[in-house]
Amino acid sequence: MRYEVVLPAAGSGKRMGAGQNKLFLNLADKPILVHTLLVFEQDANCTGIWLAVKDEERSFIQTLIENYNITKVKGLPTGGEERQHSVHSCIKEMKAVEVVLVHDAARPFITIPKITELAEVAYEKGAAIAGVRAKDTMKIVQNGLIKETVDRESLWMVQTPQAFRYDLLVEAEDVAEKVGFLGTDEAMLVERLGHDIHIVECSYENVKMTTQEDLIFGEAILEKRNLRKSL
Ligand code: CTP
Ligand code: MG
């Protein structure tokens, strides 16, 4: 299934504490952002990449795009205060397509087979998001005291990509904007419309580079993948 992808890249990376946009930090030999861009560049089903960026970082990102021969970028609109606004700025600029994926630029380890699965489920059912099962026992805590243990069977940690039929995501974003609703992912906006969202079991390797220790996981994942390739 063909799709276009929106990559929000206009964050500040505060939790990483690197004093710059964390997407510019290197993992092995390349910036995090370039690792992510290359996955979509190499996926034959991806027909366009939209990047939400900060105005002051646009020219540097354009240089990265040229240096790494990324050919599919269709636009780099200005991102917003919150991630949802950044995604919206891309959706507003793109022309209608059948399926759109939203993927954190900070998740460089997503694989093409999972992207394909998400795009196909979204095309058939409207909405599909990546997630993994919670590994630890989960408890609700209030004021430092355990209130309740939650049934782990029904708990998932959600990731991106989140894939949607374009019309459905546009409607969800328009409604959210109209009522001033702010969600932490796109699925929340679609949930509010009462539409079913399918979960596609993904990998714990699809980690978001958020804090310093994620860089260590990231280096280890790359090393393991390179080792596998050289066998
Ligand atoms: N993002 C964005 N616009 C924002 C905030 C975030 O495009 N206003 C992007 C980030 O660049 C990242 C993705 O959304 O690729 C996921 O967000 P997150 O991991 O929270 O990144 P940051 O917001 O940069 O980090 P932090 O929250 O630690 O400041
Ligand atoms: Mg953030």
PDB file of N, CA, C and O and ligand atoms in Angstrom, residues 7-17 21-23 52-53 79-87 103-107 208-210, ligand 1:
ATOM      1  N   LEU A   7       6.752  13.431   9.318  1.00  0.00           N
ATOM      2  CA  LEU A   7       7.744  13.251  10.377  1.00  0.00           C
ATOM      3  C   LEU A   7       7.861  14.539  11.188  1.00  0.00           C
ATOM      4  O   LEU A   7       8.487  15.511  10.723  1.00  0.00           O
ATOM      5  N   PRO A   8       7.228  14.611  12.365  1.00  0.00           N
ATOM      6  CA  PRO A   8       7.434  15.806  13.190  1.00  0.00           C
ATOM      7  C   PRO A   8       8.885  15.840  13.679  1.00  0.00           C
ATOM      8  O   PRO A   8       9.362  14.880  14.287  1.00  0.00           O
ATOM      9  N   ALA A   9       9.586  16.935  13.398  1.00  0.00           N
ATOM     10  CA  ALA A   9      11.012  17.048  13.738  1.00  0.00           C
ATOM     11  C   ALA A   9      11.321  18.401  14.366  1.00  0.00           C
ATOM     12  O   ALA A   9      12.466  18.840  14.384  1.00  0.00           O
ATOM     13  N   ALA A  10      10.265  19.062  14.863  1.00  0.00           N
ATOM     14  CA  ALA A  10      10.427  20.441  15.333  1.00  0.00           C
ATOM     15  C   ALA A  10      10.496  20.563  16.859  1.00  0.00           C
ATOM     16  O   ALA A  10      10.223  21.617  17.417  1.00  0.00           O
ATOM     17  N   GLY A  11      10.863  19.472  17.518  1.00  0.00           N
ATOM     18  CA  GLY A  11      10.964  19.521  18.987  1.00  0.00           C
ATOM     19  C   GLY A  11      12.272  20.147  19.440  1.00  0.00           C
ATOM     20  O   GLY A  11      13.115  20.540  18.637  1.00  0.00           O
ATOM     21  N   SER A  12      12.434  20.202  20.765  1.00  0.00           N
ATOM     22  CA  SER A  12      13.655  20.798  21.332  1.00  0.00           C
ATOM     23  C   SER A  12      14.548  19.760  21.983  1.00  0.00           C
ATOM     24  O   SER A  12      15.704  20.032  22.293  1.00  0.00           O
ATOM     25  N   GLY A  13      14.001  18.576  22.270  1.00  0.00           N
ATOM     26  CA  GLY A  13      14.809  17.530  22.903  1.00  0.00           C
ATOM     27  C   GLY A  13      15.214  17.881  24.322  1.00  0.00           C
ATOM     28  O   GLY A  13      16.331  17.581  24.746  1.00  0.00           O
ATOM     29  N   LYS A  14      14.305  18.496  25.068  1.00  0.00           N
ATOM     30  CA  LYS A  14      14.646  18.940  26.438  1.00  0.00           C
ATOM     31  C   LYS A  14      15.094  17.778  27.321  1.00  0.00           C
ATOM     32  O   LYS A  14      16.066  17.883  28.058  1.00  0.00           O
ATOM     33  N   ARG A  15      14.373  16.650  27.244  1.00  0.00           N
ATOM     34  CA  ARG A  15      14.707  15.512  28.124  1.00  0.00           C
ATOM     35  C   ARG A  15      16.051  14.881  27.772  1.00  0.00           C
ATOM     36  O   ARG A  15      16.649  14.205  28.591  1.00  0.00           O
ATOM     37  N   MET A  16      16.502  15.084  26.556  1.00  0.00           N
ATOM     38  CA  MET A  16      17.818  14.562  26.163  1.00  0.00           C
ATOM     39  C   MET A  16      18.923  15.425  26.764  1.00  0.00           C
ATOM     40  O   MET A  16      20.024  14.950  27.046  1.00  0.00           O
ATOM     41  N   GLY A  17      18.601  16.698  26.952  1.00  0.00           N
ATOM     42  CA  GLY A  17      19.544  17.612  27.606  1.00  0.00           C
ATOM     43  C   GLY A  17      20.832  17.827  26.829  1.00  0.00           C
ATOM     44  O   GLY A  17      21.904  18.000  27.417  1.00  0.00           O
ATOM     45  N   ASN A  21      18.608  20.324  19.258  1.00  0.00           N
ATOM     46  CA  ASN A  21      17.605  19.358  18.826  1.00  0.00           C
ATOM     47  C   ASN A  21      18.250  17.963  18.815  1.00  0.00           C
ATOM     48  O   ASN A  21      19.220  17.730  18.095  1.00  0.00           O
ATOM     49  N   LYS A  22      17.690  17.044  19.626  1.00  0.00           N
ATOM     50  CA  LYS A  22      18.302  15.709  19.761  1.00  0.00           C
ATOM     51  C   LYS A  22      18.403  14.973  18.428  1.00  0.00           C
ATOM     52  O   LYS A  22      19.230  14.072  18.276  1.00  0.00           O
ATOM     53  N   LEU A  23      17.568  15.350  17.462  1.00  0.00           N
ATOM     54  CA  LEU A  23      17.573  14.650  16.169  1.00  0.00           C
ATOM     55  C   LEU A  23      18.882  14.845  15.410  1.00  0.00           C
ATOM     56  O   LEU A  23      19.184  14.110  14.482  1.00  0.00           O
ATOM     57  N   ALA A  52       8.077  18.437   9.596  1.00  0.00           N
ATOM     58  CA  ALA A  52       7.790  19.693  10.305  1.00  0.00           C
ATOM     59  C   ALA A  52       9.079  20.118  10.999  1.00  0.00           C
ATOM     60  O   ALA A  52       9.675  19.331  11.744  1.00  0.00           O
ATOM     61  N   VAL A  53       9.514  21.337  10.725  1.00  0.00           N
ATOM     62  CA  VAL A  53      10.811  21.787  11.248  1.00  0.00           C
ATOM     63  C   VAL A  53      10.703  23.170  11.889  1.00  0.00           C
ATOM     64  O   VAL A  53       9.739  23.895  11.669  1.00  0.00           O
ATOM     65  N   GLY A  79       7.006  23.880  12.092  1.00  0.00           N
ATOM     66  CA  GLY A  79       6.322  23.149  13.161  1.00  0.00           C
ATOM     67  C   GLY A  79       5.663  24.111  14.140  1.00  0.00           C
ATOM     68  O   GLY A  79       5.756  25.335  13.988  1.00  0.00           O
ATOM     69  N   GLY A  80       5.008  23.551  15.148  1.00  0.00           N
ATOM     70  CA  GLY A  80       4.291  24.391  16.107  1.00  0.00           C
ATOM     71  C   GLY A  80       4.779  24.183  17.526  1.00  0.00           C
ATOM     72  O   GLY A  80       5.758  23.460  17.765  1.00  0.00           O
ATOM     73  N   GLU A  81       4.063  24.807  18.443  1.00  0.00           N
ATOM     74  CA  GLU A  81       4.402  24.766  19.868  1.00  0.00           C
ATOM     75  C   GLU A  81       4.379  23.329  20.387  1.00  0.00           C
ATOM     76  O   GLU A  81       5.255  22.914  21.138  1.00  0.00           O
ATOM     77  N   GLU A  82       3.369  22.572  20.005  1.00  0.00           N
ATOM     78  CA  GLU A  82       3.227  21.173  20.447  1.00  0.00           C
ATOM     79  C   GLU A  82       3.357  20.265  19.235  1.00  0.00           C
ATOM     80  O   GLU A  82       3.107  20.670  18.102  1.00  0.00           O
ATOM     81  N   ARG A  83       3.687  18.983  19.529  1.00  0.00           N
ATOM     82  CA  ARG A  83       3.852  18.002  18.454  1.00  0.00           C
ATOM     83  C   ARG A  83       2.623  17.950  17.544  1.00  0.00           C
ATOM     84  O   ARG A  83       2.735  17.893  16.318  1.00  0.00           O
ATOM     85  N   GLN A  84       1.434  17.980  18.145  1.00  0.00           N
ATOM     86  CA  GLN A  84       0.190  17.919  17.353  1.00  0.00           C
ATOM     87  C   GLN A  84       0.118  19.068  16.328  1.00  0.00           C
ATOM     88  O   GLN A  84      -0.329  18.877  15.202  1.00  0.00           O
ATOM     89  N   HIS A  85       0.572  20.256  16.745  1.00  0.00           N
ATOM     90  CA  HIS A  85       0.556  21.401  15.820  1.00  0.00           C
ATOM     91  C   HIS A  85       1.551  21.170  14.672  1.00  0.00           C
ATOM     92  O   HIS A  85       1.305  21.569  13.531  1.00  0.00           O
ATOM     93  N   SER A  86       2.679  20.559  15.011  1.00  0.00           N
ATOM     94  CA  SER A  86       3.689  20.291  13.972  1.00  0.00           C
ATOM     95  C   SER A  86       3.121  19.324  12.932  1.00  0.00           C
ATOM     96  O   SER A  86       3.276  19.540  11.723  1.00  0.00           O
ATOM     97  N   VAL A  87       2.467  18.266  13.399  1.00  0.00           N
ATOM     98  CA  VAL A  87       1.862  17.301  12.470  1.00  0.00           C
ATOM     99  C   VAL A  87       0.814  18.009  11.610  1.00  0.00           C
ATOM    100  O   VAL A  87       0.771  17.843  10.390  1.00  0.00           O
ATOM    101  N   HIS A 103       4.984   9.586  11.922  1.00  0.00           N
ATOM    102  CA  HIS A 103       6.047   8.855  12.613  1.00  0.00           C
ATOM    103  C   HIS A 103       7.019   9.820  13.266  1.00  0.00           C
ATOM    104  O   HIS A 103       7.527  10.746  12.618  1.00  0.00           O
ATOM    105  N   ASP A 104       7.302   9.610  14.561  1.00  0.00           N
ATOM    106  CA  ASP A 104       8.270  10.458  15.262  1.00  0.00           C
ATOM    107  C   ASP A 104       9.628  10.370  14.576  1.00  0.00           C
ATOM    108  O   ASP A 104      10.168   9.263  14.439  1.00  0.00           O
ATOM    109  N   ALA A 105      10.170  11.519  14.217  1.00  0.00           N
ATOM    110  CA  ALA A 105      11.513  11.517  13.621  1.00  0.00           C
ATOM    111  C   ALA A 105      12.528  10.912  14.592  1.00  0.00           C
ATOM    112  O   ALA A 105      13.590  10.454  14.191  1.00  0.00           O
ATOM    113  N   ALA A 106      12.174  10.888  15.872  1.00  0.00           N
ATOM    114  CA  ALA A 106      13.085  10.380  16.905  1.00  0.00           C
ATOM    115  C   ALA A 106      13.008   8.858  17.083  1.00  0.00           C
ATOM    116  O   ALA A 106      13.576   8.321  18.035  1.00  0.00           O
ATOM    117  N   ARG A 107      12.303   8.145  16.179  1.00  0.00           N
ATOM    118  CA  ARG A 107      12.264   6.664  16.247  1.00  0.00           C
ATOM    119  C   ARG A 107      12.931   6.089  14.999  1.00  0.00           C
ATOM    120  O   ARG A 107      12.258   5.739  14.025  1.00  0.00           O
ATOM    121  N   LYS A 208      11.892   5.325  21.121  1.00  0.00           N
ATOM    122  CA  LYS A 208      12.045   6.752  20.797  1.00  0.00           C
ATOM    123  C   LYS A 208      13.281   7.273  21.522  1.00  0.00           C
ATOM    124  O   LYS A 208      13.415   7.078  22.732  1.00  0.00           O
ATOM    125  N   MET A 209      14.157   7.923  20.825  1.00  0.00           N
ATOM    126  CA  MET A 209      15.340   8.510  21.450  1.00  0.00           C
ATOM    127  C   MET A 209      14.870   9.712  22.281  1.00  0.00           C
ATOM    128  O   MET A 209      14.568  10.778  21.724  1.00  0.00           O
ATOM    129  N   THR A 210      14.745   9.500  23.579  1.00  0.00           N
ATOM    130  CA  THR A 210      14.163  10.536  24.442  1.00  0.00           C
ATOM    131  C   THR A 210      15.155  11.041  25.491  1.00  0.00           C
ATOM    132  O   THR A 210      15.291  12.245  25.695  1.00  0.00           O
TER     133      THR A 210
HETATM  134  N1  CTP B   1       8.073  17.439  17.859  1.00  0.00           N
HETATM  135  C1  CTP B   1       7.652  18.407  16.932  1.00  0.00           C
HETATM  136  N2  CTP B   1       7.119  19.587  17.381  1.00  0.00           N
HETATM  137  C2  CTP B   1       7.001  19.844  18.694  1.00  0.00           C
HETATM  138  C3  CTP B   1       7.409  18.863  19.640  1.00  0.00           C
HETATM  139  C4  CTP B   1       7.945  17.664  19.189  1.00  0.00           C
HETATM  140  O1  CTP B   1       7.757  18.188  15.723  1.00  0.00           O
HETATM  141  N3  CTP B   1       6.500  21.012  19.092  1.00  0.00           N
HETATM  142  C5  CTP B   1       8.656  16.172  17.367  1.00  0.00           C
HETATM  143  C6  CTP B   1      10.073  15.872  17.894  1.00  0.00           C
HETATM  144  O2  CTP B   1      11.048  16.513  17.080  1.00  0.00           O
HETATM  145  C7  CTP B   1      10.147  14.361  17.849  1.00  0.00           C
HETATM  146  C8  CTP B   1       8.673  13.924  17.999  1.00  0.00           C
HETATM  147  O3  CTP B   1       7.872  15.084  17.821  1.00  0.00           O
HETATM  148  O4  CTP B   1      10.640  13.873  16.623  1.00  0.00           O
HETATM  149  C9  CTP B   1       8.411  13.267  19.340  1.00  0.00           C
HETATM  150  O5  CTP B   1       8.529  14.210  20.393  1.00  0.00           O
HETATM  151  P1  CTP B   1       9.521  14.111  21.636  1.00  0.00           P
HETATM  152  O6  CTP B   1      10.170  12.782  21.672  1.00  0.00           O
HETATM  153  O7  CTP B   1       8.787  14.610  22.819  1.00  0.00           O
HETATM  154  O8  CTP B   1      10.698  15.142  21.209  1.00  0.00           O
HETATM  155  P2  CTP B   1      11.008  16.580  21.814  1.00  0.00           P
HETATM  156  O9  CTP B   1       9.743  17.323  22.036  1.00  0.00           O
HETATM  157  O10 CTP B   1      12.029  17.182  20.924  1.00  0.00           O
HETATM  158  O11 CTP B   1      11.700  16.217  23.207  1.00  0.00           O
HETATM  159  P3  CTP B   1      11.323  16.778  24.688  1.00  0.00           P
HETATM  160  O12 CTP B   1       9.862  16.480  24.889  1.00  0.00           O
HETATM  161  O13 CTP B   1      12.227  16.013  25.603  1.00  0.00           O
HETATM  162  O14 CTP B   1      11.635  18.258  24.663  1.00  0.00           O
END
